[in-house]
Amino acid sequence: MASGKQSRAERQRKIAAAAPKQSNTRLIIGVVIAVLAILAASGVIWVGARESGGAPTAGKDFPAGATGPDGGIVVSGGGVLKPGIPTLDVYADFQCPFCKVYDGLLGTTVENLATSGKANVVHHLKTFLDANLRNDASKRASNAAACAADAGKFLAYRGIVFANQPANEGDGWSDEQLRIFADQVGVSGPAREAWDTCVKDGSYRGYLQRVEDASSRAGVLGTPTYRVNGQSMDFKQVKGEPDVLPTFNAEYARLTGLKGGSNT
């Protein structure tokens, strides 16, 4: 479909131009990936992590690292879902105060699961609070985070948005704040130009709505929600912040069968 917006392939070309120079072998591989990305953007093909065994590149309607048009963003294993290990899905809305609290208490543990290769970790950007709070802050911040995924900065951007969550729920973030966050996490050069265009055009608004719809159909109606292999962790017994991490570990052990929980 014709559009005045900069194409996904063009944004990916700019990001690639900012990367370190590669050997001829890697260059050839990069060309193949670029061709696949162009085909995906034109609707000819779509190959996701679950089918290809490789990290999905950004498509026309979804960011780099996403498992598909309505899937979460994989932050473990180089963006690839690995077989034979648990999958931890994290559902959060940037305007959700408890999401910030839980992210602060569990962030290091979740990151360790991802970096150690003990689990697939997938983040789903929920945006339902916009309707409740009568603003568009969740969608704008989530779109900016998805655009940052194309620059390889998703986790850093996600973290800084939560760290700067307004004290008053519903105040949201200004466009200038979102731009400053991109500066602070190191989105620069051609990747920054691509990010600016992606944010200005709201390139992933459709993707975010599909993520919201898919997660709602899957029964995720509140945030934060943590699921292991499709089953939700139960935090109902949590009475205060000191209980959150022990409960997470106990639930992880229950749902995976690993006695040591997330430390196994």
PDB file of C-alpha atoms in Angstrom:
ATOM      1  CA  MET A   1       0.000   0.000   0.000  1.00  0.00           C
ATOM      2  CA  ALA A   2       1.416   3.375  -0.977  1.00  0.00           C
ATOM      3  CA  SER A   3       2.307   5.686   1.895  1.00  0.00           C
ATOM      4  CA  GLY A   4       4.160   8.939   2.518  1.00  0.00           C
ATOM      5  CA  LYS A   5       5.957   7.277   5.410  1.00  0.00           C
ATOM      6  CA  GLN A   6       9.544   6.113   5.174  1.00  0.00           C
ATOM      7  CA  SER A   7       9.560   2.377   4.429  1.00  0.00           C
ATOM      8  CA  ARG A   8      10.580  -0.227   6.966  1.00  0.00           C
ATOM      9  CA  ALA A   9      13.334  -1.422   4.633  1.00  0.00           C
ATOM     10  CA  GLU A  10      14.735   2.118   4.394  1.00  0.00           C
ATOM     11  CA  ARG A  11      14.818   2.479   8.184  1.00  0.00           C
ATOM     12  CA  GLN A  12      16.584  -0.871   8.431  1.00  0.00           C
ATOM     13  CA  ARG A  13      19.086   0.265   5.765  1.00  0.00           C
ATOM     14  CA  LYS A  14      19.933   3.326   7.837  1.00  0.00           C
ATOM     15  CA  ILE A  15      20.390   1.257  10.980  1.00  0.00           C
ATOM     16  CA  ALA A  16      22.633  -1.196   9.134  1.00  0.00           C
ATOM     17  CA  ALA A  17      24.749   1.700   7.846  1.00  0.00           C
ATOM     18  CA  ALA A  18      25.594   2.642  11.425  1.00  0.00           C
ATOM     19  CA  ALA A  19      26.855  -0.843  12.322  1.00  0.00           C
ATOM     20  CA  PRO A  20      30.580  -1.751  12.390  1.00  0.00           C
ATOM     21  CA  LYS A  21      32.054  -2.935   9.101  1.00  0.00           C
ATOM     22  CA  GLN A  22      31.801  -6.672   8.599  1.00  0.00           C
ATOM     23  CA  SER A  23      33.792  -9.323   6.825  1.00  0.00           C
ATOM     24  CA  ASN A  24      32.742 -10.357   3.305  1.00  0.00           C
ATOM     25  CA  THR A  25      31.054 -13.476   4.672  1.00  0.00           C
ATOM     26  CA  ARG A  26      29.011 -11.531   7.157  1.00  0.00           C
ATOM     27  CA  LEU A  27      28.237  -8.926   4.522  1.00  0.00           C
ATOM     28  CA  ILE A  28      26.757 -11.620   2.273  1.00  0.00           C
ATOM     29  CA  ILE A  29      24.657 -12.879   5.176  1.00  0.00           C
ATOM     30  CA  GLY A  30      23.542  -9.311   5.845  1.00  0.00           C
ATOM     31  CA  VAL A  31      22.453  -8.899   2.228  1.00  0.00           C
ATOM     32  CA  VAL A  32      20.393 -12.087   2.427  1.00  0.00           C
ATOM     33  CA  ILE A  33      18.730 -10.876   5.635  1.00  0.00           C
ATOM     34  CA  ALA A  34      18.025  -7.482   4.046  1.00  0.00           C
ATOM     35  CA  VAL A  35      16.379  -9.164   1.061  1.00  0.00           C
ATOM     36  CA  LEU A  36      14.207 -11.270   3.378  1.00  0.00           C
ATOM     37  CA  ALA A  37      13.237  -8.141   5.319  1.00  0.00           C
ATOM     38  CA  ILE A  38      12.208  -6.402   2.091  1.00  0.00           C
ATOM     39  CA  LEU A  39      10.121  -9.403   1.041  1.00  0.00           C
ATOM     40  CA  ALA A  40       8.489  -9.506   4.465  1.00  0.00           C
ATOM     41  CA  ALA A  41       7.757  -5.783   4.300  1.00  0.00           C
ATOM     42  CA  SER A  42       6.026  -6.221   0.960  1.00  0.00           C
ATOM     43  CA  GLY A  43       3.857  -9.016   2.343  1.00  0.00           C
ATOM     44  CA  VAL A  44       5.517 -11.763   0.293  1.00  0.00           C
ATOM     45  CA  ILE A  45       6.787 -13.759   3.262  1.00  0.00           C
ATOM     46  CA  TRP A  46       6.973 -13.722   7.011  1.00  0.00           C
ATOM     47  CA  VAL A  47       9.324 -15.955   8.917  1.00  0.00           C
ATOM     48  CA  GLY A  48       9.212 -15.726  12.709  1.00  0.00           C
ATOM     49  CA  ALA A  49      11.539 -17.032  15.382  1.00  0.00           C
ATOM     50  CA  ARG A  50       9.330 -20.022  16.120  1.00  0.00           C
ATOM     51  CA  GLU A  51       9.674 -21.270  12.530  1.00  0.00           C
ATOM     52  CA  SER A  52      13.069 -20.156  11.311  1.00  0.00           C
ATOM     53  CA  GLY A  53      15.429 -20.795  14.207  1.00  0.00           C
ATOM     54  CA  GLY A  54      16.852 -17.330  13.572  1.00  0.00           C
ATOM     55  CA  ALA A  55      16.150 -13.942  15.085  1.00  0.00           C
ATOM     56  CA  PRO A  56      13.318 -12.250  13.184  1.00  0.00           C
ATOM     57  CA  THR A  57      14.208  -8.913  11.605  1.00  0.00           C
ATOM     58  CA  ALA A  58      11.785  -6.030  11.698  1.00  0.00           C
ATOM     59  CA  GLY A  59       8.878  -6.374   9.329  1.00  0.00           C
ATOM     60  CA  LYS A  60       6.623  -3.720   7.898  1.00  0.00           C
ATOM     61  CA  ASP A  61       4.225  -3.959  10.827  1.00  0.00           C
ATOM     62  CA  PHE A  62       6.294  -5.265  13.733  1.00  0.00           C
ATOM     63  CA  PRO A  63       9.665  -4.406  15.302  1.00  0.00           C
ATOM     64  CA  ALA A  64      12.926  -6.299  15.341  1.00  0.00           C
ATOM     65  CA  GLY A  65      12.864  -9.156  17.843  1.00  0.00           C
ATOM     66  CA  ALA A  66       9.077  -9.555  17.790  1.00  0.00           C
ATOM     67  CA  THR A  67       7.907 -13.133  17.330  1.00  0.00           C
ATOM     68  CA  GLY A  68       5.375 -11.993  14.761  1.00  0.00           C
ATOM     69  CA  PRO A  69       2.753  -9.370  13.882  1.00  0.00           C
ATOM     70  CA  ASP A  70       1.107  -9.639  17.319  1.00  0.00           C
ATOM     71  CA  GLY A  71       3.906 -11.235  19.329  1.00  0.00           C
ATOM     72  CA  GLY A  72       6.123 -10.017  22.136  1.00  0.00           C
ATOM     73  CA  ILE A  73       9.733  -8.939  21.771  1.00  0.00           C
ATOM     74  CA  VAL A  74      12.317 -11.642  22.551  1.00  0.00           C
ATOM     75  CA  VAL A  75      15.215 -10.304  24.650  1.00  0.00           C
ATOM     76  CA  SER A  76      17.057 -13.602  25.192  1.00  0.00           C
ATOM     77  CA  GLY A  77      19.188 -15.771  22.928  1.00  0.00           C
ATOM     78  CA  GLY A  78      19.886 -13.025  20.427  1.00  0.00           C
ATOM     79  CA  GLY A  79      16.175 -12.629  19.783  1.00  0.00           C
ATOM     80  CA  VAL A  80      15.641 -16.335  19.123  1.00  0.00           C
ATOM     81  CA  LEU A  81      13.225 -18.603  20.998  1.00  0.00           C
ATOM     82  CA  LYS A  82      15.247 -21.645  22.034  1.00  0.00           C
ATOM     83  CA  PRO A  83      13.685 -25.107  22.334  1.00  0.00           C
ATOM     84  CA  GLY A  84      13.908 -27.170  25.490  1.00  0.00           C
ATOM     85  CA  ILE A  85      13.919 -24.319  28.024  1.00  0.00           C
ATOM     86  CA  PRO A  86      11.113 -22.459  29.833  1.00  0.00           C
ATOM     87  CA  THR A  87       9.574 -19.368  28.253  1.00  0.00           C
ATOM     88  CA  LEU A  88       8.832 -16.419  30.516  1.00  0.00           C
ATOM     89  CA  ASP A  89       6.352 -13.914  29.085  1.00  0.00           C
ATOM     90  CA  VAL A  90       6.168 -10.515  30.767  1.00  0.00           C
ATOM     91  CA  TYR A  91       3.109  -8.326  30.143  1.00  0.00           C
ATOM     92  CA  ALA A  92       3.348  -4.721  31.305  1.00  0.00           C
ATOM     93  CA  ASP A  93       1.854  -1.301  30.589  1.00  0.00           C
ATOM     94  CA  PHE A  94       4.249   1.629  30.964  1.00  0.00           C
ATOM     95  CA  GLN A  95       1.618   3.626  32.887  1.00  0.00           C
ATOM     96  CA  CYS A  96       1.009   0.820  35.393  1.00  0.00           C
ATOM     97  CA  PRO A  97       2.520   1.745  38.805  1.00  0.00           C
ATOM     98  CA  PHE A  98       2.754  -1.884  39.940  1.00  0.00           C
ATOM     99  CA  CYS A  99       4.529  -2.766  36.685  1.00  0.00           C
ATOM    100  CA  LYS A 100       7.263  -0.324  37.630  1.00  0.00           C
ATOM    101  CA  VAL A 101       7.459  -1.756  41.150  1.00  0.00           C
ATOM    102  CA  TYR A 102       7.635  -5.353  39.962  1.00  0.00           C
ATOM    103  CA  ASP A 103      10.125  -4.470  37.252  1.00  0.00           C
ATOM    104  CA  GLY A 104      12.365  -2.885  39.868  1.00  0.00           C
ATOM    105  CA  LEU A 105      12.115  -5.916  42.157  1.00  0.00           C
ATOM    106  CA  LEU A 106      12.331  -8.642  39.503  1.00  0.00           C
ATOM    107  CA  GLY A 107      14.246  -6.970  36.683  1.00  0.00           C
ATOM    108  CA  THR A 108      17.658  -8.353  37.604  1.00  0.00           C
ATOM    109  CA  THR A 109      16.303 -11.891  38.073  1.00  0.00           C
ATOM    110  CA  VAL A 110      14.460 -11.779  34.743  1.00  0.00           C
ATOM    111  CA  GLU A 111      17.529 -10.363  33.005  1.00  0.00           C
ATOM    112  CA  ASN A 112      19.691 -13.136  34.464  1.00  0.00           C
ATOM    113  CA  LEU A 113      17.286 -15.768  33.143  1.00  0.00           C
ATOM    114  CA  ALA A 114      17.642 -14.214  29.700  1.00  0.00           C
ATOM    115  CA  THR A 115      21.408 -13.683  29.636  1.00  0.00           C
ATOM    116  CA  SER A 116      22.215 -17.065  31.197  1.00  0.00           C
ATOM    117  CA  GLY A 117      20.232 -18.898  28.551  1.00  0.00           C
ATOM    118  CA  LYS A 118      18.096 -20.577  31.212  1.00  0.00           C
ATOM    119  CA  ALA A 119      14.859 -19.237  29.782  1.00  0.00           C
ATOM    120  CA  ASN A 120      13.346 -17.499  26.806  1.00  0.00           C
ATOM    121  CA  VAL A 121      12.223 -14.050  27.942  1.00  0.00           C
ATOM    122  CA  VAL A 122       9.574 -12.215  25.928  1.00  0.00           C
ATOM    123  CA  HIS A 123       8.204  -8.749  26.684  1.00  0.00           C
ATOM    124  CA  HIS A 124       4.674  -7.790  25.611  1.00  0.00           C
ATOM    125  CA  LEU A 125       3.833  -4.075  25.455  1.00  0.00           C
ATOM    126  CA  LYS A 126       0.325  -3.595  26.872  1.00  0.00           C
ATOM    127  CA  THR A 127      -1.450  -0.277  26.237  1.00  0.00           C
ATOM    128  CA  PHE A 128      -4.939  -0.711  27.684  1.00  0.00           C
ATOM    129  CA  LEU A 129      -4.423   1.963  30.348  1.00  0.00           C
ATOM    130  CA  ASP A 130      -4.717   4.697  27.734  1.00  0.00           C
ATOM    131  CA  ALA A 131      -8.466   4.092  27.641  1.00  0.00           C
ATOM    132  CA  ASN A 132      -8.720   4.031  31.444  1.00  0.00           C
ATOM    133  CA  LEU A 133      -6.634   7.190  31.889  1.00  0.00           C
ATOM    134  CA  ARG A 134      -7.965   8.964  28.802  1.00  0.00           C
ATOM    135  CA  ASN A 135      -4.597   9.659  27.249  1.00  0.00           C
ATOM    136  CA  ASP A 136      -2.283   8.066  24.683  1.00  0.00           C
ATOM    137  CA  ALA A 137       0.865   7.896  26.810  1.00  0.00           C
ATOM    138  CA  SER A 138       1.131   4.099  26.846  1.00  0.00           C
ATOM    139  CA  LYS A 139       0.867   3.910  23.065  1.00  0.00           C
ATOM    140  CA  ARG A 140       3.392   6.705  22.500  1.00  0.00           C
ATOM    141  CA  ALA A 141       5.918   5.270  24.969  1.00  0.00           C
ATOM    142  CA  SER A 142       5.419   1.723  23.695  1.00  0.00           C
ATOM    143  CA  ASN A 143       5.777   2.833  20.081  1.00  0.00           C
ATOM    144  CA  ALA A 144       9.019   4.595  21.011  1.00  0.00           C
ATOM    145  CA  ALA A 145      10.257   1.434  22.749  1.00  0.00           C
ATOM    146  CA  ALA A 146       9.350  -0.698  19.732  1.00  0.00           C
ATOM    147  CA  CYS A 147      11.192   1.766  17.485  1.00  0.00           C
ATOM    148  CA  ALA A 148      14.179   1.442  19.840  1.00  0.00           C
ATOM    149  CA  ALA A 149      14.066  -2.335  19.310  1.00  0.00           C
ATOM    150  CA  ASP A 150      14.988  -1.700  15.679  1.00  0.00           C
ATOM    151  CA  ALA A 151      18.126   0.024  16.960  1.00  0.00           C
ATOM    152  CA  GLY A 152      18.939  -2.829  19.367  1.00  0.00           C
ATOM    153  CA  LYS A 153      18.011  -0.713  22.393  1.00  0.00           C
ATOM    154  CA  PHE A 154      14.677  -2.144  23.485  1.00  0.00           C
ATOM    155  CA  LEU A 155      15.582  -3.250  27.016  1.00  0.00           C
ATOM    156  CA  ALA A 156      17.509  -0.071  27.771  1.00  0.00           C
ATOM    157  CA  TYR A 157      14.644   2.079  26.518  1.00  0.00           C
ATOM    158  CA  ARG A 158      12.060   0.034  28.370  1.00  0.00           C
ATOM    159  CA  GLY A 159      14.057   0.432  31.569  1.00  0.00           C
ATOM    160  CA  ILE A 160      14.420   4.187  31.284  1.00  0.00           C
ATOM    161  CA  VAL A 161      10.719   4.697  30.594  1.00  0.00           C
ATOM    162  CA  PHE A 162       9.820   2.808  33.770  1.00  0.00           C
ATOM    163  CA  ALA A 163      12.527   4.626  35.734  1.00  0.00           C
ATOM    164  CA  ASN A 164      10.940   7.934  34.702  1.00  0.00           C
ATOM    165  CA  GLN A 165       7.329   6.941  35.230  1.00  0.00           C
ATOM    166  CA  PRO A 166       5.442  10.059  36.454  1.00  0.00           C
ATOM    167  CA  ALA A 167       4.523  10.122  40.120  1.00  0.00           C
ATOM    168  CA  ASN A 168       0.920  10.899  39.201  1.00  0.00           C
ATOM    169  CA  GLU A 169      -0.679   8.075  37.247  1.00  0.00           C
ATOM    170  CA  GLY A 170      -2.016   9.439  33.981  1.00  0.00           C
ATOM    171  CA  ASP A 171       0.447  12.309  33.550  1.00  0.00           C
ATOM    172  CA  GLY A 172       2.391  10.327  30.942  1.00  0.00           C
ATOM    173  CA  TRP A 173       5.491  11.507  29.117  1.00  0.00           C
ATOM    174  CA  SER A 174       5.952  14.370  26.712  1.00  0.00           C
ATOM    175  CA  ASP A 175       7.300  13.755  23.208  1.00  0.00           C
ATOM    176  CA  GLU A 176      10.425  15.628  24.244  1.00  0.00           C
ATOM    177  CA  GLN A 177      10.956  13.265  27.180  1.00  0.00           C
ATOM    178  CA  LEU A 178      10.694  10.271  24.856  1.00  0.00           C
ATOM    179  CA  ARG A 179      13.324  11.846  22.596  1.00  0.00           C
ATOM    180  CA  ILE A 180      15.609  12.488  25.565  1.00  0.00           C
ATOM    181  CA  PHE A 181      15.266   8.840  26.604  1.00  0.00           C
ATOM    182  CA  ALA A 182      16.505   7.823  23.135  1.00  0.00           C
ATOM    183  CA  ASP A 183      19.533  10.075  23.625  1.00  0.00           C
ATOM    184  CA  GLN A 184      20.203   8.592  27.042  1.00  0.00           C
ATOM    185  CA  VAL A 185      20.190   4.975  25.836  1.00  0.00           C
ATOM    186  CA  GLY A 186      22.495   5.756  22.929  1.00  0.00           C
ATOM    187  CA  VAL A 187      20.259   5.721  19.861  1.00  0.00           C
ATOM    188  CA  SER A 188      22.369   7.790  17.469  1.00  0.00           C
ATOM    189  CA  GLY A 189      23.450   8.327  13.876  1.00  0.00           C
ATOM    190  CA  PRO A 190      21.355   6.738  11.119  1.00  0.00           C
ATOM    191  CA  ALA A 191      19.631   4.598  13.765  1.00  0.00           C
ATOM    192  CA  ARG A 192      18.470   7.807  15.447  1.00  0.00           C
ATOM    193  CA  GLU A 193      17.146   9.175  12.170  1.00  0.00           C
ATOM    194  CA  ALA A 194      15.197   5.948  11.703  1.00  0.00           C
ATOM    195  CA  TRP A 195      13.929   6.121  15.294  1.00  0.00           C
ATOM    196  CA  ASP A 196      12.778   9.726  14.848  1.00  0.00           C
ATOM    197  CA  THR A 197      10.822   8.792  11.727  1.00  0.00           C
ATOM    198  CA  CYS A 198       9.385   5.669  13.375  1.00  0.00           C
ATOM    199  CA  VAL A 199       8.187   7.709  16.363  1.00  0.00           C
ATOM    200  CA  LYS A 200       6.856  10.586  14.284  1.00  0.00           C
ATOM    201  CA  ASP A 201       4.904   8.228  12.025  1.00  0.00           C
ATOM    202  CA  GLY A 202       3.665   6.049  14.892  1.00  0.00           C
ATOM    203  CA  SER A 203       4.929   3.119  12.851  1.00  0.00           C
ATOM    204  CA  TYR A 204       4.038   0.444  15.412  1.00  0.00           C
ATOM    205  CA  ARG A 205       0.620   1.673  16.564  1.00  0.00           C
ATOM    206  CA  GLY A 206      -1.044  -1.142  14.617  1.00  0.00           C
ATOM    207  CA  TYR A 207       1.382  -3.695  16.039  1.00  0.00           C
ATOM    208  CA  LEU A 208       0.667  -2.483  19.575  1.00  0.00           C
ATOM    209  CA  GLN A 209      -3.081  -2.848  19.077  1.00  0.00           C
ATOM    210  CA  ARG A 210      -2.581  -6.391  17.819  1.00  0.00           C
ATOM    211  CA  VAL A 211      -0.421  -7.201  20.853  1.00  0.00           C
ATOM    212  CA  GLU A 212      -3.144  -5.805  23.106  1.00  0.00           C
ATOM    213  CA  ASP A 213      -5.851  -7.797  21.339  1.00  0.00           C
ATOM    214  CA  ALA A 214      -3.813 -11.021  21.293  1.00  0.00           C
ATOM    215  CA  SER A 215      -2.902 -10.789  24.975  1.00  0.00           C
ATOM    216  CA  SER A 216      -6.521 -10.066  25.899  1.00  0.00           C
ATOM    217  CA  ARG A 217      -7.673 -13.102  23.932  1.00  0.00           C
ATOM    218  CA  ALA A 218      -5.043 -15.114  25.821  1.00  0.00           C
ATOM    219  CA  GLY A 219      -6.611 -14.016  29.103  1.00  0.00           C
ATOM    220  CA  VAL A 220      -4.111 -11.329  30.101  1.00  0.00           C
ATOM    221  CA  LEU A 221      -6.477  -8.648  31.355  1.00  0.00           C
ATOM    222  CA  GLY A 222      -4.280  -6.915  33.933  1.00  0.00           C
ATOM    223  CA  THR A 223      -0.680  -5.916  34.499  1.00  0.00           C
ATOM    224  CA  PRO A 224       1.862  -6.888  35.481  1.00  0.00           C
ATOM    225  CA  THR A 225       1.378 -10.475  34.389  1.00  0.00           C
ATOM    226  CA  TYR A 226       4.197 -13.024  34.359  1.00  0.00           C
ATOM    227  CA  ARG A 227       3.610 -16.327  32.584  1.00  0.00           C
ATOM    228  CA  VAL A 228       5.805 -19.400  32.399  1.00  0.00           C
ATOM    229  CA  ASN A 229       5.099 -21.718  29.491  1.00  0.00           C
ATOM    230  CA  GLY A 230       1.705 -20.064  29.082  1.00  0.00           C
ATOM    231  CA  GLN A 231       0.638 -20.355  32.733  1.00  0.00           C
ATOM    232  CA  SER A 232       0.276 -17.256  34.895  1.00  0.00           C
ATOM    233  CA  MET A 233       2.269 -16.834  38.079  1.00  0.00           C
ATOM    234  CA  ASP A 234       0.108 -16.341  41.171  1.00  0.00           C
ATOM    235  CA  PHE A 235       1.039 -13.260  43.189  1.00  0.00           C
ATOM    236  CA  LYS A 236      -2.186 -13.120  45.215  1.00  0.00           C
ATOM    237  CA  GLN A 237      -0.372 -13.971  48.443  1.00  0.00           C
ATOM    238  CA  VAL A 238       2.043 -11.042  48.120  1.00  0.00           C
ATOM    239  CA  LYS A 239       1.480  -8.644  51.022  1.00  0.00           C
ATOM    240  CA  GLY A 240       4.403  -6.307  50.416  1.00  0.00           C
ATOM    241  CA  GLU A 241       7.499  -5.728  48.320  1.00  0.00           C
ATOM    242  CA  PRO A 242       9.675  -8.193  50.311  1.00  0.00           C
ATOM    243  CA  ASP A 243       7.337 -10.993  49.193  1.00  0.00           C
ATOM    244  CA  VAL A 244       7.612 -10.375  45.454  1.00  0.00           C
ATOM    245  CA  LEU A 245      10.940 -12.033  44.617  1.00  0.00           C
ATOM    246  CA  PRO A 246      10.408 -15.124  46.848  1.00  0.00           C
ATOM    247  CA  THR A 247       6.947 -15.558  45.323  1.00  0.00           C
ATOM    248  CA  PHE A 248       8.376 -15.234  41.820  1.00  0.00           C
ATOM    249  CA  ASN A 249      10.970 -17.913  42.564  1.00  0.00           C
ATOM    250  CA  ALA A 250       8.391 -20.226  44.116  1.00  0.00           C
ATOM    251  CA  GLU A 251       6.021 -19.808  41.171  1.00  0.00           C
ATOM    252  CA  TYR A 252       8.827 -20.287  38.666  1.00  0.00           C
ATOM    253  CA  ALA A 253       9.735 -23.533  40.409  1.00  0.00           C
ATOM    254  CA  ARG A 254       6.100 -24.657  40.477  1.00  0.00           C
ATOM    255  CA  LEU A 255       5.491 -23.958  36.800  1.00  0.00           C
ATOM    256  CA  THR A 256       8.791 -25.315  35.503  1.00  0.00           C
ATOM    257  CA  GLY A 257       9.317 -28.215  37.908  1.00  0.00           C
ATOM    258  CA  LEU A 258      12.769 -26.804  38.737  1.00  0.00           C
ATOM    259  CA  LYS A 259      13.208 -27.036  42.507  1.00  0.00           C
ATOM    260  CA  GLY A 260      15.675 -24.165  42.648  1.00  0.00           C
ATOM    261  CA  GLY A 261      13.286 -21.809  40.880  1.00  0.00           C
ATOM    262  CA  SER A 262      14.907 -19.102  38.804  1.00  0.00           C
ATOM    263  CA  ASN A 263      18.267 -19.854  40.435  1.00  0.00           C
ATOM    264  CA  THR A 264      18.436 -23.353  38.937  1.00  0.00           C
TER     265      THR A 264
END
